[in-house]
């Protein structure tokens, strides 16, 4: 799903009457490199409403990998991903101090949540669980990822390592996927082991969320507001029973990639009673702050090599 | 039977209208019949076409279904979801794809036995497909007969990157709504039947039941086209065996078309034809009127006007607009007739003028004649009478023409009638018998005496064809003859009386002289004086008688002149004024001031003096004397009446009243009225007297007018 499609979807969401907004108090531009799916935009909107006490319509303004951005001058408020250089921003805007943190987590279906209970998911447990699920139902794949999304691939590389440039590493054919040396090899192996749905390499964020919502996968990566981790009540109803956990990495550790969205406003705009909510950190997980510039740089330089390695198995 | 006038224009219009109307109606009926026949033919053809169309339609339905199934089978989502075990998404996708398409369901059966269907919420897991069966790769379309109805199903293989992964089945239910849609597309009611059941139909329930009965019966008859009654309407039904179900049962489609629509089309066509015919008739009427006016009537009117012009006398009129048709021939004949009439009229005019001249000449002759000329035709009626005849008989008859002999004689005196009849009877005898008749034109006009005779009126062949009576007025001659006769008679008496008077007069003069001497010598108281006075008085009276006698007999010169009647009567009235008053007699004169008479005025005064004195002496107790003078316009006489209201006279007295010396008075001379008559006779007039005892006396004097020349 390209950026223009997302823009159109956001516009539809913004202007269609529905549960997203009752009486709109205005619109807020969303400037980010993430190819937000409609469900994720809804979550951001709800979070913005929760933190400001006002309802805004979101207008997504994607930032291309090249760094170009198209602004909508009619929005006096903007949620801008942290790290975007101010030179890219329109003049006459200033930070309001309000931030929304989005974290990249592993979502598990309702059935899995019951199986897991309160135990911490480790990488080994994750792999075993996938294998068990596959074994139980050989007609379906328990894991699905939107690997066509560059940011997803970047996150996996960030958590599980990336293929070294211009190097060829023999993958461990006998090793389990979680034992692979880097993310591309891990994912390739998972597909090969029929744990990860092969369609993942062609899936974007939207398809992944649809698959997960349809129950055709037990696990999928998910962007959610960080507040959802601490307070399940904040989640939308369709996510009831779904568990979100930080991705397990080796050494029984977990990592939590986090992206911060800052609310900017035009200097003429006055916003009263801004509630600044501070999300409690996930103590067990190592938070990795995502930075616009470095992430963009990685995507421009390393995404293709890693994705190709995933596709052709050039590990 | 009375002839009813109908104008030629009306007849022409009606004739043309009837002709055109008949033609239009015949064409209308023919075209309506043709339309009816053609419509039935087209209707039959349409049914046949529909039967062919339904086969094509069925094939296109099958192809459409198959194409859709193949299109779905090529869906990347469906193949991806099928290949990668995303069955829930697959379920949603097939539901999404089938929604609002009109297809009944979309089912995917994967090679691993998994089945996902749009009308089943559960994903079922069955036996894996037999991959050795080569038919798995075939596409097919079949009719499926299920309890809930008939389905048309298209089944196609599903591939992912060329690898067979399952089969996709797309079904369409052949239900009522589908049949209605088919009916809309084909514009014919449709029904589909399998075995003995109508499984679906676009028809209403009651009609469907009728069709079901017919379907049962027709399974024996095997008729492809038949009629059926739906309600009050007749429908034509065509049957097509379209396919067989997967179980080998025959699938039949019925197509029904209401004949009402066809009949209404025919009716519409008929009404349209009628409307066109109506317009044709209106136009025909207008054309008839225009044609009759422009082509026929205007030219006939030209002929009529020409005839009127000729009737008015303008025989030079010619019709200028002459065409080459029958009316043109008539116009040419008309022109020839007018020319011929003009020539004849000119000739006739010449003859008429000649005859008129002749007639005028004869008329002038007859009119100029003083003699009356009256002609009788052979039937005894007066045919002509000239101006003199009309004048002479004008007092008796206002006109003479047409009078029969009897009518003519009726107003004539008896003696005249005898004379005329005698003349009539002897008209053929040799010698022209002449006779005299008297007519009395009126009480104030005096008698006329006419003399004449009858002669035969002969034609060119000398055959009598009427009578001519010629009469001349000889009244004046008769008067003169009578005057001459009286003059002669009076002359004798006068001479006698004059000789006697001279013989008496001398002795009387001696007696008178002697008596006067005796008077002078005798004293008034002398007793003889009385006798002497008597002698003298009587001698005086005798002298007076002798004077009158001499006056009566003496032939005196007469001085006739035309004088106003007033100049005569007024001195008389003054003269007798005292005497009348003494006798208490009122005098009254009535005459026109300009009335003139041709008389000897002194003598005529004597006449009136005598008559008035006579009247006064006839009225001892007073009374009235009226004098009236007048003249009838055409009469030759002036009539003067002197009437008193005295004692009147007996018939004997009247008969002798003009005789000399006849008197009823003791001291009268008996010469007064005799002198009156003598004077009147001297004038050529006449005097009449009428009287009755106790009713007065009336004298009527007729004086002739002055005779010209």
PDB file of C-alpha atoms in Angstrom, chain B residues 232-422:
ATOM      1  CA  UNK B 232     -59.596 -13.329 -19.239  1.00  0.00           C
ATOM      2  CA  UNK B 233     -56.681 -13.049 -21.600  1.00  0.00           C
ATOM      3  CA  UNK B 234     -55.278 -15.494 -24.085  1.00  0.00           C
ATOM      4  CA  UNK B 235     -51.555 -16.009 -24.062  1.00  0.00           C
ATOM      5  CA  UNK B 236     -49.349 -17.685 -26.608  1.00  0.00           C
ATOM      6  CA  UNK B 237     -46.812 -19.995 -25.043  1.00  0.00           C
ATOM      7  CA  UNK B 238     -43.654 -21.380 -26.559  1.00  0.00           C
ATOM      8  CA  UNK B 239     -41.717 -24.267 -25.096  1.00  0.00           C
ATOM      9  CA  UNK B 240     -38.010 -24.848 -25.330  1.00  0.00           C
ATOM     10  CA  UNK B 241     -36.129 -27.825 -23.903  1.00  0.00           C
ATOM     11  CA  UNK B 242     -33.066 -25.958 -22.882  1.00  0.00           C
ATOM     12  CA  UNK B 243     -30.843 -28.401 -21.071  1.00  0.00           C
ATOM     13  CA  UNK B 244     -30.626 -31.419 -18.828  1.00  0.00           C
ATOM     14  CA  UNK B 245     -29.704 -31.380 -15.200  1.00  0.00           C
ATOM     15  CA  UNK B 246     -26.700 -33.122 -13.814  1.00  0.00           C
ATOM     16  CA  UNK B 247     -29.143 -35.909 -12.962  1.00  0.00           C
ATOM     17  CA  UNK B 248     -30.285 -36.185 -16.550  1.00  0.00           C
ATOM     18  CA  UNK B 249     -33.679 -34.512 -16.045  1.00  0.00           C
ATOM     19  CA  UNK B 250     -35.047 -32.376 -18.867  1.00  0.00           C
ATOM     20  CA  UNK B 251     -35.111 -28.652 -18.163  1.00  0.00           C
ATOM     21  CA  UNK B 252     -37.848 -26.810 -20.060  1.00  0.00           C
ATOM     22  CA  UNK B 253     -38.330 -23.079 -20.397  1.00  0.00           C
ATOM     23  CA  UNK B 254     -41.729 -21.668 -21.231  1.00  0.00           C
ATOM     24  CA  UNK B 255     -42.139 -18.289 -22.860  1.00  0.00           C
ATOM     25  CA  UNK B 256     -45.534 -16.650 -22.658  1.00  0.00           C
ATOM     26  CA  UNK B 257     -46.725 -13.581 -24.531  1.00  0.00           C
ATOM     27  CA  UNK B 258     -50.073 -12.038 -23.938  1.00  0.00           C
ATOM     28  CA  UNK B 259     -52.110 -11.725 -27.062  1.00  0.00           C
ATOM     29  CA  UNK B 260     -53.785  -8.737 -25.448  1.00  0.00           C
ATOM     30  CA  UNK B 261     -50.757  -6.669 -26.239  1.00  0.00           C
ATOM     31  CA  UNK B 262     -50.893  -7.862 -29.834  1.00  0.00           C
ATOM     32  CA  UNK B 263     -54.614  -7.220 -29.986  1.00  0.00           C
ATOM     33  CA  UNK B 264     -54.137  -3.844 -28.399  1.00  0.00           C
ATOM     34  CA  UNK B 265     -51.440  -3.120 -30.975  1.00  0.00           C
ATOM     35  CA  UNK B 266     -53.892  -4.099 -33.683  1.00  0.00           C
ATOM     36  CA  UNK B 267     -56.522  -1.947 -32.005  1.00  0.00           C
ATOM     37  CA  UNK B 268     -54.040   0.903 -31.783  1.00  0.00           C
ATOM     38  CA  UNK B 269     -53.242   0.479 -35.442  1.00  0.00           C
ATOM     39  CA  UNK B 270     -56.926   0.379 -36.255  1.00  0.00           C
ATOM     40  CA  UNK B 271     -57.590   3.493 -34.210  1.00  0.00           C
ATOM     41  CA  UNK B 272     -54.633   5.195 -35.840  1.00  0.00           C
ATOM     42  CA  UNK B 273     -55.981   4.162 -39.216  1.00  0.00           C
ATOM     43  CA  UNK B 274     -59.369   5.487 -38.234  1.00  0.00           C
ATOM     44  CA  UNK B 275     -57.777   8.714 -37.118  1.00  0.00           C
ATOM     45  CA  UNK B 276     -55.894   8.968 -40.407  1.00  0.00           C
ATOM     46  CA  UNK B 277     -59.104   8.111 -42.235  1.00  0.00           C
ATOM     47  CA  UNK B 278     -60.898  10.812 -40.277  1.00  0.00           C
ATOM     48  CA  UNK B 279     -58.278  13.330 -41.296  1.00  0.00           C
ATOM     49  CA  UNK B 280     -58.475  12.083 -44.847  1.00  0.00           C
ATOM     50  CA  UNK B 281     -62.220  12.620 -44.747  1.00  0.00           C
ATOM     51  CA  UNK B 282     -61.830  16.129 -43.392  1.00  0.00           C
ATOM     52  CA  UNK B 283     -59.263  16.891 -46.066  1.00  0.00           C
ATOM     53  CA  UNK B 284     -61.543  15.223 -48.616  1.00  0.00           C
ATOM     54  CA  UNK B 285     -64.363  17.469 -47.522  1.00  0.00           C
ATOM     55  CA  UNK B 286     -62.171  20.524 -47.828  1.00  0.00           C
ATOM     56  CA  UNK B 287     -60.903  19.336 -51.222  1.00  0.00           C
ATOM     57  CA  UNK B 288     -64.496  18.671 -52.280  1.00  0.00           C
ATOM     58  CA  UNK B 289     -65.499  22.167 -51.292  1.00  0.00           C
ATOM     59  CA  UNK B 290     -62.455  23.706 -52.951  1.00  0.00           C
ATOM     60  CA  UNK B 291     -62.792  21.508 -56.031  1.00  0.00           C
ATOM     61  CA  UNK B 292     -66.484  22.235 -56.369  1.00  0.00           C
ATOM     62  CA  UNK B 293     -65.788  25.924 -55.930  1.00  0.00           C
ATOM     63  CA  UNK B 294     -62.688  26.300 -58.069  1.00  0.00           C
ATOM     64  CA  UNK B 295     -63.227  23.705 -60.757  1.00  0.00           C
ATOM     65  CA  UNK B 296     -66.965  23.438 -61.126  1.00  0.00           C
ATOM     66  CA  UNK B 297     -69.135  25.943 -59.344  1.00  0.00           C
ATOM     67  CA  UNK B 298     -67.198  29.077 -60.198  1.00  0.00           C
ATOM     68  CA  UNK B 299     -67.484  28.184 -63.864  1.00  0.00           C
ATOM     69  CA  UNK B 300     -71.136  27.243 -63.505  1.00  0.00           C
ATOM     70  CA  UNK B 301     -71.644  30.520 -61.649  1.00  0.00           C
ATOM     71  CA  UNK B 302     -69.955  32.253 -64.578  1.00  0.00           C
ATOM     72  CA  UNK B 303     -72.455  30.569 -66.887  1.00  0.00           C
ATOM     73  CA  UNK B 304     -75.346  31.556 -64.604  1.00  0.00           C
ATOM     74  CA  UNK B 305     -74.140  35.139 -64.405  1.00  0.00           C
ATOM     75  CA  UNK B 306     -73.785  35.142 -68.162  1.00  0.00           C
ATOM     76  CA  UNK B 307     -77.326  33.844 -68.529  1.00  0.00           C
ATOM     77  CA  UNK B 308     -78.548  36.560 -66.163  1.00  0.00           C
ATOM     78  CA  UNK B 309     -76.667  39.209 -68.126  1.00  0.00           C
ATOM     79  CA  UNK B 310     -78.217  37.913 -71.344  1.00  0.00           C
ATOM     80  CA  UNK B 311     -81.598  37.768 -69.619  1.00  0.00           C
ATOM     81  CA  UNK B 312     -80.975  41.373 -68.657  1.00  0.00           C
ATOM     82  CA  UNK B 313     -80.656  42.202 -72.306  1.00  0.00           C
ATOM     83  CA  UNK B 314     -76.919  42.335 -72.866  1.00  0.00           C
ATOM     84  CA  UNK B 315     -76.695  39.798 -75.655  1.00  0.00           C
ATOM     85  CA  UNK B 316     -73.158  40.852 -76.439  1.00  0.00           C
ATOM     86  CA  UNK B 317     -71.864  39.083 -73.345  1.00  0.00           C
ATOM     87  CA  UNK B 318     -69.338  36.298 -73.978  1.00  0.00           C
ATOM     88  CA  UNK B 319     -67.695  33.943 -71.484  1.00  0.00           C
ATOM     89  CA  UNK B 320     -63.958  34.561 -71.710  1.00  0.00           C
ATOM     90  CA  UNK B 321     -62.639  31.658 -69.630  1.00  0.00           C
ATOM     91  CA  UNK B 322     -63.210  28.653 -71.864  1.00  0.00           C
ATOM     92  CA  UNK B 323     -61.440  25.423 -71.003  1.00  0.00           C
ATOM     93  CA  UNK B 324     -61.164  22.258 -73.005  1.00  0.00           C
ATOM     94  CA  UNK B 325     -63.459  20.130 -70.886  1.00  0.00           C
ATOM     95  CA  UNK B 326     -67.238  19.588 -70.862  1.00  0.00           C
ATOM     96  CA  UNK B 327     -67.880  22.853 -69.060  1.00  0.00           C
ATOM     97  CA  UNK B 328     -65.693  24.517 -71.660  1.00  0.00           C
ATOM     98  CA  UNK B 329     -67.910  23.000 -74.386  1.00  0.00           C
ATOM     99  CA  UNK B 330     -70.925  24.262 -72.504  1.00  0.00           C
ATOM    100  CA  UNK B 331     -69.380  27.727 -72.330  1.00  0.00           C
ATOM    101  CA  UNK B 332     -68.688  27.669 -76.084  1.00  0.00           C
ATOM    102  CA  UNK B 333     -72.267  26.597 -76.755  1.00  0.00           C
ATOM    103  CA  UNK B 334     -73.402  29.358 -74.432  1.00  0.00           C
ATOM    104  CA  UNK B 335     -71.389  31.908 -76.392  1.00  0.00           C
ATOM    105  CA  UNK B 336     -72.817  30.618 -79.686  1.00  0.00           C
ATOM    106  CA  UNK B 337     -76.297  30.781 -78.238  1.00  0.00           C
ATOM    107  CA  UNK B 338     -75.729  34.349 -77.051  1.00  0.00           C
ATOM    108  CA  UNK B 339     -74.431  35.359 -80.482  1.00  0.00           C
ATOM    109  CA  UNK B 340     -77.384  33.687 -82.210  1.00  0.00           C
ATOM    110  CA  UNK B 341     -79.808  35.333 -79.814  1.00  0.00           C
ATOM    111  CA  UNK B 342     -78.273  38.692 -80.517  1.00  0.00           C
ATOM    112  CA  UNK B 343     -78.663  38.199 -84.296  1.00  0.00           C
ATOM    113  CA  UNK B 344     -82.264  37.048 -83.909  1.00  0.00           C
ATOM    114  CA  UNK B 345     -83.040  39.873 -81.572  1.00  0.00           C
ATOM    115  CA  UNK B 346     -81.731  42.381 -84.072  1.00  0.00           C
ATOM    116  CA  UNK B 347     -83.980  40.894 -86.756  1.00  0.00           C
ATOM    117  CA  UNK B 348     -86.881  40.764 -84.383  1.00  0.00           C
ATOM    118  CA  UNK B 349     -86.241  44.291 -83.301  1.00  0.00           C
ATOM    119  CA  UNK B 350     -86.497  45.371 -86.916  1.00  0.00           C
ATOM    120  CA  UNK B 351     -89.817  43.522 -87.391  1.00  0.00           C
ATOM    121  CA  UNK B 352     -91.175  44.787 -84.130  1.00  0.00           C
ATOM    122  CA  UNK B 353     -90.327  48.337 -85.018  1.00  0.00           C
ATOM    123  CA  UNK B 354     -92.075  47.914 -88.352  1.00  0.00           C
ATOM    124  CA  UNK B 355     -95.138  46.352 -86.752  1.00  0.00           C
ATOM    125  CA  UNK B 356     -95.171  48.971 -84.057  1.00  0.00           C
ATOM    126  CA  UNK B 357     -95.102  51.671 -86.683  1.00  0.00           C
ATOM    127  CA  UNK B 358     -97.961  49.982 -88.479  1.00  0.00           C
ATOM    128  CA  UNK B 359     -99.905  49.477 -85.275  1.00  0.00           C
ATOM    129  CA  UNK B 360     -99.337  53.039 -84.278  1.00  0.00           C
ATOM    130  CA  UNK B 361    -100.462  54.147 -87.684  1.00  0.00           C
ATOM    131  CA  UNK B 362    -103.678  52.129 -87.434  1.00  0.00           C
ATOM    132  CA  UNK B 363    -104.125  53.164 -83.849  1.00  0.00           C
ATOM    133  CA  UNK B 364    -103.695  56.766 -84.786  1.00  0.00           C
ATOM    134  CA  UNK B 365    -106.266  56.374 -87.513  1.00  0.00           C
ATOM    135  CA  UNK B 366    -108.729  54.739 -85.183  1.00  0.00           C
ATOM    136  CA  UNK B 367    -107.908  57.177 -82.393  1.00  0.00           C
ATOM    137  CA  UNK B 368    -108.308  60.124 -84.690  1.00  0.00           C
ATOM    138  CA  UNK B 369    -111.682  58.966 -85.871  1.00  0.00           C
ATOM    139  CA  UNK B 370    -114.708  60.713 -84.310  1.00  0.00           C
ATOM    140  CA  UNK B 371    -116.581  57.562 -85.079  1.00  0.00           C
ATOM    141  CA  UNK B 372    -116.652  54.815 -82.512  1.00  0.00           C
ATOM    142  CA  UNK B 373    -115.074  51.583 -83.770  1.00  0.00           C
ATOM    143  CA  UNK B 374    -115.654  48.488 -81.674  1.00  0.00           C
ATOM    144  CA  UNK B 375    -114.611  44.988 -82.759  1.00  0.00           C
ATOM    145  CA  UNK B 376    -116.016  41.747 -81.466  1.00  0.00           C
ATOM    146  CA  UNK B 377    -114.235  38.496 -81.807  1.00  0.00           C
ATOM    147  CA  UNK B 378    -115.891  35.324 -82.967  1.00  0.00           C
ATOM    148  CA  UNK B 379    -116.652  34.377 -79.385  1.00  0.00           C
ATOM    149  CA  UNK B 380    -118.732  37.468 -78.903  1.00  0.00           C
ATOM    150  CA  UNK B 381    -116.378  39.527 -76.772  1.00  0.00           C
ATOM    151  CA  UNK B 382    -115.138  43.006 -77.494  1.00  0.00           C
ATOM    152  CA  UNK B 383    -111.565  42.782 -78.638  1.00  0.00           C
ATOM    153  CA  UNK B 384    -110.730  46.397 -79.402  1.00  0.00           C
ATOM    154  CA  UNK B 385    -112.359  49.777 -79.013  1.00  0.00           C
ATOM    155  CA  UNK B 386    -110.923  53.035 -80.295  1.00  0.00           C
ATOM    156  CA  UNK B 387    -110.574  56.239 -78.335  1.00  0.00           C
ATOM    157  CA  UNK B 388    -113.899  57.659 -79.583  1.00  0.00           C
ATOM    158  CA  UNK B 389    -115.746  54.530 -78.427  1.00  0.00           C
ATOM    159  CA  UNK B 390    -114.111  54.668 -75.057  1.00  0.00           C
ATOM    160  CA  UNK B 391    -115.070  58.340 -74.797  1.00  0.00           C
ATOM    161  CA  UNK B 392    -118.676  57.863 -75.800  1.00  0.00           C
ATOM    162  CA  UNK B 393    -119.243  54.903 -73.509  1.00  0.00           C
ATOM    163  CA  UNK B 394    -117.004  56.079 -70.692  1.00  0.00           C
ATOM    164  CA  UNK B 395    -119.970  56.890 -68.484  1.00  0.00           C
ATOM    165  CA  UNK B 396    -121.342  53.404 -68.885  1.00  0.00           C
ATOM    166  CA  UNK B 397    -118.253  51.241 -68.956  1.00  0.00           C
ATOM    167  CA  UNK B 398    -114.848  51.956 -67.509  1.00  0.00           C
ATOM    168  CA  UNK B 399    -113.419  49.804 -70.267  1.00  0.00           C
ATOM    169  CA  UNK B 400    -114.902  48.052 -73.222  1.00  0.00           C
ATOM    170  CA  UNK B 401    -112.346  45.370 -73.981  1.00  0.00           C
ATOM    171  CA  UNK B 402    -113.491  41.879 -73.032  1.00  0.00           C
ATOM    172  CA  UNK B 403    -117.146  42.772 -72.663  1.00  0.00           C
ATOM    173  CA  UNK B 404    -119.574  40.263 -74.075  1.00  0.00           C
ATOM    174  CA  UNK B 405    -122.474  41.456 -76.209  1.00  0.00           C
ATOM    175  CA  UNK B 406    -124.826  40.793 -73.340  1.00  0.00           C
ATOM    176  CA  UNK B 407    -122.748  42.866 -70.954  1.00  0.00           C
ATOM    177  CA  UNK B 408    -122.508  45.629 -73.529  1.00  0.00           C
ATOM    178  CA  UNK B 409    -126.242  45.724 -74.093  1.00  0.00           C
ATOM    179  CA  UNK B 410    -127.158  45.530 -70.423  1.00  0.00           C
ATOM    180  CA  UNK B 411    -126.594  49.247 -69.788  1.00  0.00           C
ATOM    181  CA  UNK B 412    -128.245  50.501 -72.957  1.00  0.00           C
ATOM    182  CA  UNK B 413    -131.908  51.595 -73.179  1.00  0.00           C
ATOM    183  CA  UNK B 414    -134.314  48.965 -74.338  1.00  0.00           C
ATOM    184  CA  UNK B 415    -134.909  50.593 -77.720  1.00  0.00           C
ATOM    185  CA  UNK B 416    -131.178  50.796 -78.346  1.00  0.00           C
ATOM    186  CA  UNK B 417    -130.707  47.139 -77.407  1.00  0.00           C
ATOM    187  CA  UNK B 418    -133.349  46.161 -79.954  1.00  0.00           C
ATOM    188  CA  UNK B 419    -131.650  48.190 -82.642  1.00  0.00           C
ATOM    189  CA  UNK B 420    -128.250  46.710 -81.978  1.00  0.00           C
ATOM    190  CA  UNK B 421    -129.527  43.132 -81.880  1.00  0.00           C
ATOM    191  CA  UNK B 422    -131.358  43.709 -85.063  1.00  0.00           C
TER     192      UNK B 422
END
